[in-house]
Every structure is written in C-alpha cells, then in structure tokens.
Short mmCIF file of C-alpha atoms in Angstrom, two decimals:
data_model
loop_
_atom_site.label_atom_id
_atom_site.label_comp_id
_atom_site.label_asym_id
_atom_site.label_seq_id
_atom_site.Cartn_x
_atom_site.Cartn_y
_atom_site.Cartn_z
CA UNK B 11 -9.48 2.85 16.05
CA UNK B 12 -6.35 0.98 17.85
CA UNK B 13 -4.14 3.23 19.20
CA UNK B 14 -0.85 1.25 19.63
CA UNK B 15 1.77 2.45 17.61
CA UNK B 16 5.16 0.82 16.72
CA UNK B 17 7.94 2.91 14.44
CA UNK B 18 10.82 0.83 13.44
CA UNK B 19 14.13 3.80 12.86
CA UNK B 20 14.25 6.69 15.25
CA UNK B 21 16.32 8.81 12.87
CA UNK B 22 14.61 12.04 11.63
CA UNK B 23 12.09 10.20 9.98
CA UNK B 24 11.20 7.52 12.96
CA UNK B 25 11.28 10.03 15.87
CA UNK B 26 9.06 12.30 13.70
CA UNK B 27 6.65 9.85 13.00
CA UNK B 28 6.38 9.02 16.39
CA UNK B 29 6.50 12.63 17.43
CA UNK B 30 3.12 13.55 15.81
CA UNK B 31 1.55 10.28 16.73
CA UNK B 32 2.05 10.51 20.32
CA UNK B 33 0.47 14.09 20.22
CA UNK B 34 -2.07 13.00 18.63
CA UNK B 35 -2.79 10.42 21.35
CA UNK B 36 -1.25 6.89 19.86
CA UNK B 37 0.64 4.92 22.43
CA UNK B 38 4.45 4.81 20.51
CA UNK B 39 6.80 2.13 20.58
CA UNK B 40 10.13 3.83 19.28
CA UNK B 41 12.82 1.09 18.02
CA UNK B 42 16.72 1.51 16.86
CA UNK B 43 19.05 -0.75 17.41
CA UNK B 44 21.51 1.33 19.60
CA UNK B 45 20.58 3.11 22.54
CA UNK B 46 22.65 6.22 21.06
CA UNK B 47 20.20 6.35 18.18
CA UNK B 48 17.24 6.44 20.67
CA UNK B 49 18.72 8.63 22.60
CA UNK B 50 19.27 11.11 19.56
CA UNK B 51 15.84 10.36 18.46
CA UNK B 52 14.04 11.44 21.86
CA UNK B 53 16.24 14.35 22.41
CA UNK B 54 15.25 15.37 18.96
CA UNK B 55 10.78 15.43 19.91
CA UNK B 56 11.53 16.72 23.30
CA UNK B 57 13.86 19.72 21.31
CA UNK B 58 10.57 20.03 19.06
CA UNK B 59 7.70 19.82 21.52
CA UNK B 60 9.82 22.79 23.65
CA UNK B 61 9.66 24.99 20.76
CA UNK B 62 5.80 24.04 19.63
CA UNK B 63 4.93 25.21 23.56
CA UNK B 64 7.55 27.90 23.43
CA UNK B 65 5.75 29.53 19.79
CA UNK B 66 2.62 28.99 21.79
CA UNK B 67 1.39 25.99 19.01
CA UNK B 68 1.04 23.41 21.90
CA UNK B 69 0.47 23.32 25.43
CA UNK B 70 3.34 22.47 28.14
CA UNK B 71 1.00 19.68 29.90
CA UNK B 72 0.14 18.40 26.32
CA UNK B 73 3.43 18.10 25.30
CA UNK B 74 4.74 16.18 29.05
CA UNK B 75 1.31 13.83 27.74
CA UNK B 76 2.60 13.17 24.85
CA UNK B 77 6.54 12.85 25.24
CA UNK B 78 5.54 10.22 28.36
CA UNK B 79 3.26 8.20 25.51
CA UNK B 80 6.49 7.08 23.82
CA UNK B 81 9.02 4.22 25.37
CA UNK B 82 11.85 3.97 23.57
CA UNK B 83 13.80 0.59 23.32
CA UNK B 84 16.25 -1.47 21.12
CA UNK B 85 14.03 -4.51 21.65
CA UNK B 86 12.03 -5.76 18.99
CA UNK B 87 9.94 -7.75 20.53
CA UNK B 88 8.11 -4.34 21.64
CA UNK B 89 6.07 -4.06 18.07
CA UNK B 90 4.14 -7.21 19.36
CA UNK B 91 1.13 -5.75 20.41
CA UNK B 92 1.19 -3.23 17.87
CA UNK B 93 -2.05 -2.58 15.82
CA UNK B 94 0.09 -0.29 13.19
CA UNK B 95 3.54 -0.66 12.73
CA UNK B 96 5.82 1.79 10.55
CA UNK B 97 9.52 0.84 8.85
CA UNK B 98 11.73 3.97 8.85
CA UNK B 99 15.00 2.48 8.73
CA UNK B 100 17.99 3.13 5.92
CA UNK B 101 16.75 2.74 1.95
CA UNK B 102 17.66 -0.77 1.71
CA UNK B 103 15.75 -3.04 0.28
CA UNK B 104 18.18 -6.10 2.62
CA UNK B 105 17.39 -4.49 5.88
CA UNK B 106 13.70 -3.93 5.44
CA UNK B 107 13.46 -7.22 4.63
CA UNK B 108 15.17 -8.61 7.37
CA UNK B 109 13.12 -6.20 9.74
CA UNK B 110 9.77 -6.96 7.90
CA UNK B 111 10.87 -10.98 8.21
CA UNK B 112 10.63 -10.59 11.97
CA UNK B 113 7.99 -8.53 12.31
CA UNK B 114 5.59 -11.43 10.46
CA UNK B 115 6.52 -13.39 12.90
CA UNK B 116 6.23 -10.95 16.12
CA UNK B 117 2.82 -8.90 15.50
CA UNK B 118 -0.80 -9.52 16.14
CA UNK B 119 -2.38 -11.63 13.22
CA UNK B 120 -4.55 -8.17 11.97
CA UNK B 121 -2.03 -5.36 12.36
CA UNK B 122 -0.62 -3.73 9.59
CA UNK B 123 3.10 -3.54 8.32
CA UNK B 124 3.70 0.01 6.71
CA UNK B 125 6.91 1.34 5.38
CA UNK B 126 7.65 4.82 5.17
CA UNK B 127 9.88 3.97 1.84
CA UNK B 128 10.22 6.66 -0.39
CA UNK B 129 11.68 4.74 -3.50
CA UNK B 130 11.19 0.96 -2.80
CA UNK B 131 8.43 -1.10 -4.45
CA UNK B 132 5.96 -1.90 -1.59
CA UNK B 133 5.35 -5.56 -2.87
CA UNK B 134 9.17 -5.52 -2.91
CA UNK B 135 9.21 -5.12 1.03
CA UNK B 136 6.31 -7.10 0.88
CA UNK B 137 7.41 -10.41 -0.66
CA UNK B 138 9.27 -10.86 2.52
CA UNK B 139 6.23 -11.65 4.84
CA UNK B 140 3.45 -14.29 4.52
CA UNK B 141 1.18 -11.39 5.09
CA UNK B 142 1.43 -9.33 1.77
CA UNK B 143 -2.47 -8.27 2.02
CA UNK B 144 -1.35 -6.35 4.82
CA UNK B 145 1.60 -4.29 3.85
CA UNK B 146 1.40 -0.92 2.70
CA UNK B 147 3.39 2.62 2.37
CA UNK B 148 2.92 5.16 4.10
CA UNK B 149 5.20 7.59 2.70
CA UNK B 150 5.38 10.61 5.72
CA UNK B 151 7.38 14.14 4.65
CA UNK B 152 10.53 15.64 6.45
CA UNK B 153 10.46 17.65 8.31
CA UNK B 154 7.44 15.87 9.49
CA UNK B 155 5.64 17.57 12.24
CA UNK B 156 5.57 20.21 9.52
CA UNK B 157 4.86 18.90 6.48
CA UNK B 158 0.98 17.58 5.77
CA UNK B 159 0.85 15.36 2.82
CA UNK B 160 1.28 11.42 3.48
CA UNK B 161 1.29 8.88 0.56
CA UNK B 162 0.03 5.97 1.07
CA UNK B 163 0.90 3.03 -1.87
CA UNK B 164 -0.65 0.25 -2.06
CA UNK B 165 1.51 -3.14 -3.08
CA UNK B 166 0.67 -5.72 -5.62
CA UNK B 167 -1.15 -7.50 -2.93
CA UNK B 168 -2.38 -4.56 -0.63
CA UNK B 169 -6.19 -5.10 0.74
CA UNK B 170 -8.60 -1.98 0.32
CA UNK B 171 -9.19 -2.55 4.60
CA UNK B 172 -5.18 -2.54 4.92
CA UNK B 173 -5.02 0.93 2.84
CA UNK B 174 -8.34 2.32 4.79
CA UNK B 175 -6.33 1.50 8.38
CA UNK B 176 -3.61 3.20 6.93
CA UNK B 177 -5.46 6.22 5.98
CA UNK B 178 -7.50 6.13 8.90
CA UNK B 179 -4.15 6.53 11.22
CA UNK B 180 -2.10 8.93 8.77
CA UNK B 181 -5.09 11.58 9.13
CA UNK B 182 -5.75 10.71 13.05
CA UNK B 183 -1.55 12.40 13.02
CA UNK B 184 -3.06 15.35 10.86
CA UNK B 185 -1.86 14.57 7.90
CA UNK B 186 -3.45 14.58 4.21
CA UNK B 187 -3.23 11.86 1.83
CA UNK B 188 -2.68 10.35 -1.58
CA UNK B 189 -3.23 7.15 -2.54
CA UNK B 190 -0.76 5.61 -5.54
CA UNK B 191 -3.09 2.76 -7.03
CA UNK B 192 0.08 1.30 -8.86
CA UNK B 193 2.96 0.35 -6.75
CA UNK B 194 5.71 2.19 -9.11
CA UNK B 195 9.34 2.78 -7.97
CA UNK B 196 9.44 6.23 -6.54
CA UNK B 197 5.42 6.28 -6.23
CA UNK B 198 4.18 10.01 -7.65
CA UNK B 199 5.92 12.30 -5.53
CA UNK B 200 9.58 10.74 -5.66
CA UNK B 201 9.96 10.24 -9.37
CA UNK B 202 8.48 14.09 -9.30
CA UNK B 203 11.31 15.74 -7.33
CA UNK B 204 13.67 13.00 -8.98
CA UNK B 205 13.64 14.08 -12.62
CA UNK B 206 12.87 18.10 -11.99
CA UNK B 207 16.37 17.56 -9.62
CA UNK B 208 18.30 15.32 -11.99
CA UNK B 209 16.77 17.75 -15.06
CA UNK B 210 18.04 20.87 -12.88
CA UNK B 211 21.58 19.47 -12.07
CA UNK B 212 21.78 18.88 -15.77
CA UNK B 213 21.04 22.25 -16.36
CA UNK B 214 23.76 23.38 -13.98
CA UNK B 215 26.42 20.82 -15.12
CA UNK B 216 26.42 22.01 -18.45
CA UNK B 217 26.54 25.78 -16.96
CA UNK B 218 23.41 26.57 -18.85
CA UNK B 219 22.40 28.43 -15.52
CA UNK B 220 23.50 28.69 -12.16
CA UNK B 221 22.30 26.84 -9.10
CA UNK B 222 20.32 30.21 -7.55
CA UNK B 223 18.88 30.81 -10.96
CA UNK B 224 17.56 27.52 -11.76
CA UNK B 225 16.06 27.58 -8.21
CA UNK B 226 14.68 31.00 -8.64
CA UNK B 227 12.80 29.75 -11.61
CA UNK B 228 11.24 27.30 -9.97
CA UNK B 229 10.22 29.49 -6.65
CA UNK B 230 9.10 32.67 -8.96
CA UNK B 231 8.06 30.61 -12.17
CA UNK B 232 5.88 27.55 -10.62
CA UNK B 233 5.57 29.23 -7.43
CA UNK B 234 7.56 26.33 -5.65
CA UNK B 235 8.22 27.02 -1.67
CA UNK B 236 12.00 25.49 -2.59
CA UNK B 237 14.26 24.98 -5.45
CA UNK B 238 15.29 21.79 -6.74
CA UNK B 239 19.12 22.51 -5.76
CA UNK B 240 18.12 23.83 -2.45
CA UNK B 241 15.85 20.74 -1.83
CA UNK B 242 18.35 18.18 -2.72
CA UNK B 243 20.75 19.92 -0.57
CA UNK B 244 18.33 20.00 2.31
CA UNK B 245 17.48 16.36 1.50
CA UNK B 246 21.08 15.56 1.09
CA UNK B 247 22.39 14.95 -2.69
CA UNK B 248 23.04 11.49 -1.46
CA UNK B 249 20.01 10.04 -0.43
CA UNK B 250 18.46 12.01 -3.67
CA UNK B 251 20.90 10.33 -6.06
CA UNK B 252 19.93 6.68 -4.38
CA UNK B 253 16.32 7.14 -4.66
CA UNK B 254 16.89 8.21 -8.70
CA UNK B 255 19.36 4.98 -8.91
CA UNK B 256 16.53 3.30 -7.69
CA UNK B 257 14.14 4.13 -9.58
CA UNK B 258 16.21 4.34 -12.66
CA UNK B 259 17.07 0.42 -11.99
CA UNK B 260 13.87 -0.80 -11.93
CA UNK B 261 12.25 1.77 -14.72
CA UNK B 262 15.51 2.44 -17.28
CA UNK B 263 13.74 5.83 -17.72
CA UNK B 264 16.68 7.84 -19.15
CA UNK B 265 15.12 11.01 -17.51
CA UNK B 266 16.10 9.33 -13.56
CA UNK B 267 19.92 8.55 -15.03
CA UNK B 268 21.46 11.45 -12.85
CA UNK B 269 24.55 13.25 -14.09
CA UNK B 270 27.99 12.35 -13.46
CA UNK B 271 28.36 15.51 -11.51
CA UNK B 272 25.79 14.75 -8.72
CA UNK B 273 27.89 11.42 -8.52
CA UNK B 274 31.30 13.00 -7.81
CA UNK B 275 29.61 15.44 -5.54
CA UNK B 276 28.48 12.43 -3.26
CA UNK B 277 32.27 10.66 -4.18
CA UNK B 278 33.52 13.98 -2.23
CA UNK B 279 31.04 14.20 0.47
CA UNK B 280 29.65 17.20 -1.22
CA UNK B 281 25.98 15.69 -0.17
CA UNK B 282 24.07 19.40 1.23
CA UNK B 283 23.62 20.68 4.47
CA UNK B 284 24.54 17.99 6.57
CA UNK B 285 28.18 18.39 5.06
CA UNK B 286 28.19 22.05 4.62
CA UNK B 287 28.23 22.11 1.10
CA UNK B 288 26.29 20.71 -1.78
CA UNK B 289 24.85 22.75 -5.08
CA UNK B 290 25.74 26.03 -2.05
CA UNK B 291 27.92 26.23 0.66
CA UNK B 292 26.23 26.21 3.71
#
C-alpha cells in the first residue's frame, strides 16, 4: 500500500492522526494554517511518544523514526502527492468544503479524500469535489493513540475500492473498524453518545438524579468505561451540543433536541474540562 500521508488540522485530532500513522511507518504531511497551531500540534506527539518510551510501550529510536517521518507546514500545496489524505479541521460544514474544494484540485487523480467528521454527512463534504467516488469518513477516536475503533462511512457516492483503501490504512495505524453502509448524520456511534448524553442531561435538568449518579449507572449498570456527563465534559459540552444540533437539523428526531440547560451551560462557558467546569468542576 502507498504510504504518503496528508492530515489537514493539527489540533488534537490532526496531530493524533498523524501521530499513530507515522509510527506505524506512513510518511505524514501535517497542515494548519498558523505555524502556532503546528507548533502546538508537534509539541503535543513529541509530549506523547516521550511518555510511550518512558512506560516502556515504544522504543526511543522508534519514536526519533517516527517523529522525523512528519513535516509540518501551513502550505497546502504539501497534500499533492498524497495517496490518503484526512480532514480534521473545525465541524463546519463551510470550511471543509472550502478545504475539500482545493484539495480536488491539488491531489493525485487516485488518492482518496477522507474526513474525520464526526456529525457531517459524508456526501455533504463530498458534493464539493468532482471526485465524490472517492470521498469517505474515517471517523478516528480521541484520545487517539489510545482509542482502537475507527468508523469508516461511506457517502452517497463512495466506491467499495475507496472504502477498502480506507480500511486498508485505518488498520495499517492499528485501529479496528466499522463500516456505516448509510451515510446518516452522526453515523452509529455519534447519534449513540448523542441521545444517551442529551437523555442523561435531561435526567439531571429535571433533578431526577444527580450528575455522579446518572454516570454511575451507566459505569456499574452497562458496564460503560465513562459516564455520559463525564464524557461530554471530557469531550467538551460544546462540541457535544453541535454535533446533536447537527444531527437534530438534518433528522428532526426529538430524542437529539438537547435541553435548554446544556445550552446555557455552553452560553456561560460551562463547556467541561477545558473550562474547568461542566456537569463537575474540574
């Protein structure tokens, strides 16, 4: 298979995309528009490949290898010779369109164009290219050097060789996969954590329970690794309560319409860890 490997976003997503590619032996292209944002990004890998060799999980030379296989640059025109590229830029349907629009134009006639979207309609994205056939999501997990599973949706338009090159890379990073055959906003695993979080903060609006206990169901009841609470905290309640928008807009399923209390949270920069507090104080 092609190893050439270009992700577009190095926020936590990007740079771990690229992180687990380049130690798996891909050549990485790392993209962002500001050279603060790389910088950020590769600071972030190095941090994580010190404390893989540190815990023993990775070997010093191995990780040198594989921190010199990725350049980092705000230039576009880098993704040319890529034979897999990967969108992991901000949940908007406008600027993956505008990056997807360029990339058409910029990459080798039989690479693919994946987004990492975790809400957005594939053949949304993909409308924007004259290359629809070769579009696809590849949905990666945060943190992900940690986390395994990788969905990969296939668009309207999608070819079964586009989704078997996407497959094909997502396991050469280690990763398992599931494929959603219908391109659906919020695939399976988004509309999943969507309605058990907007059915949990419902739950805790109307003080049937409190946050720990709801969570504590989950963990000791369904034998979850994380509460709902504690996951859109981690998440941040503000990228949770975009994806539900999301998929409430395009589905009008009454069970993604989140409460009015998740919105004032994210009105008051209540939004989870990154803030300090969220469902907890952190």
């Amino acid at each position: 298979m092609a190893r050439k490997l270009a992700v577009i976003g190095a926020g936590l997503m990007g740079s771990g995309i690229a992180q687990v590619s380049a130690q798996a032996g891909w050549d990485v292209v790392l993209r962002d528009v500001t050279d603060e944002a790389l910088k950020r990004g590769t600071d972030g890998i190095k941090a994580s490949y010190d404390k893989f060799v540190a815990k023993g999980k990775l070997e010093a030379h191995d990780a040198d290898a594989a921190l010199a296989r990725i350049t980092a640059t705000t230039d576009l025109d880098a993704a040319a010779d890529a034979d897999v590229v990967v969108e992991a830029v901000f949940e908007k349907l406008e600027i993956k369109h505008e990056i997807f629009r360029t990339l058409d134009k910029l990459v080798k006639e039989e690479a693919i164009l994946a987004s990492n979207t975790s809400a957005i309609p594939i053949t949304k994205i993909a409308a924007a290219t004259e290359r629809p056939e070769r579009v696809v999501g590849t949905h990666f997990f945060s943190p992900v050097p940690m986390m395994q599973l990788c969905e990969l949706v296939r668009g309207y338009k999608t070819s079964d060789e586009t989704l078997a090159t996407a497959r094909e890379f997502a396991e050469s990073v280690g990763k398992t996969c599931i494929v959603v055959n219908r391109d659906v906003a919020g695939f399976v695993t988004t509309r999943l954590i969507c309605a058990l979080v907007v059915e949990a903060a419902k739950l805790h609006e109307s003080g049937v329970a409190s946050a720990e206990d709801i969570d504590l169901a989950c963990k000791l009841g369904f034998g979850h690794a994380m509460g709902p609470l504690a996951t859109a905290d981690l998440t941040g309640v503000d990228i949770l309560l975009h994806a539900t928008s999301n998929i409430y807009t395009e589905s009008q399923d009454e069970k993604f319409a989140a409460p009015e209390s998740m919105r004032r949270m994210v009105d008051a920069g209540d939004i989870g860890r990154k803030s300090g507090q969220g469902f907890y104080k952190h």
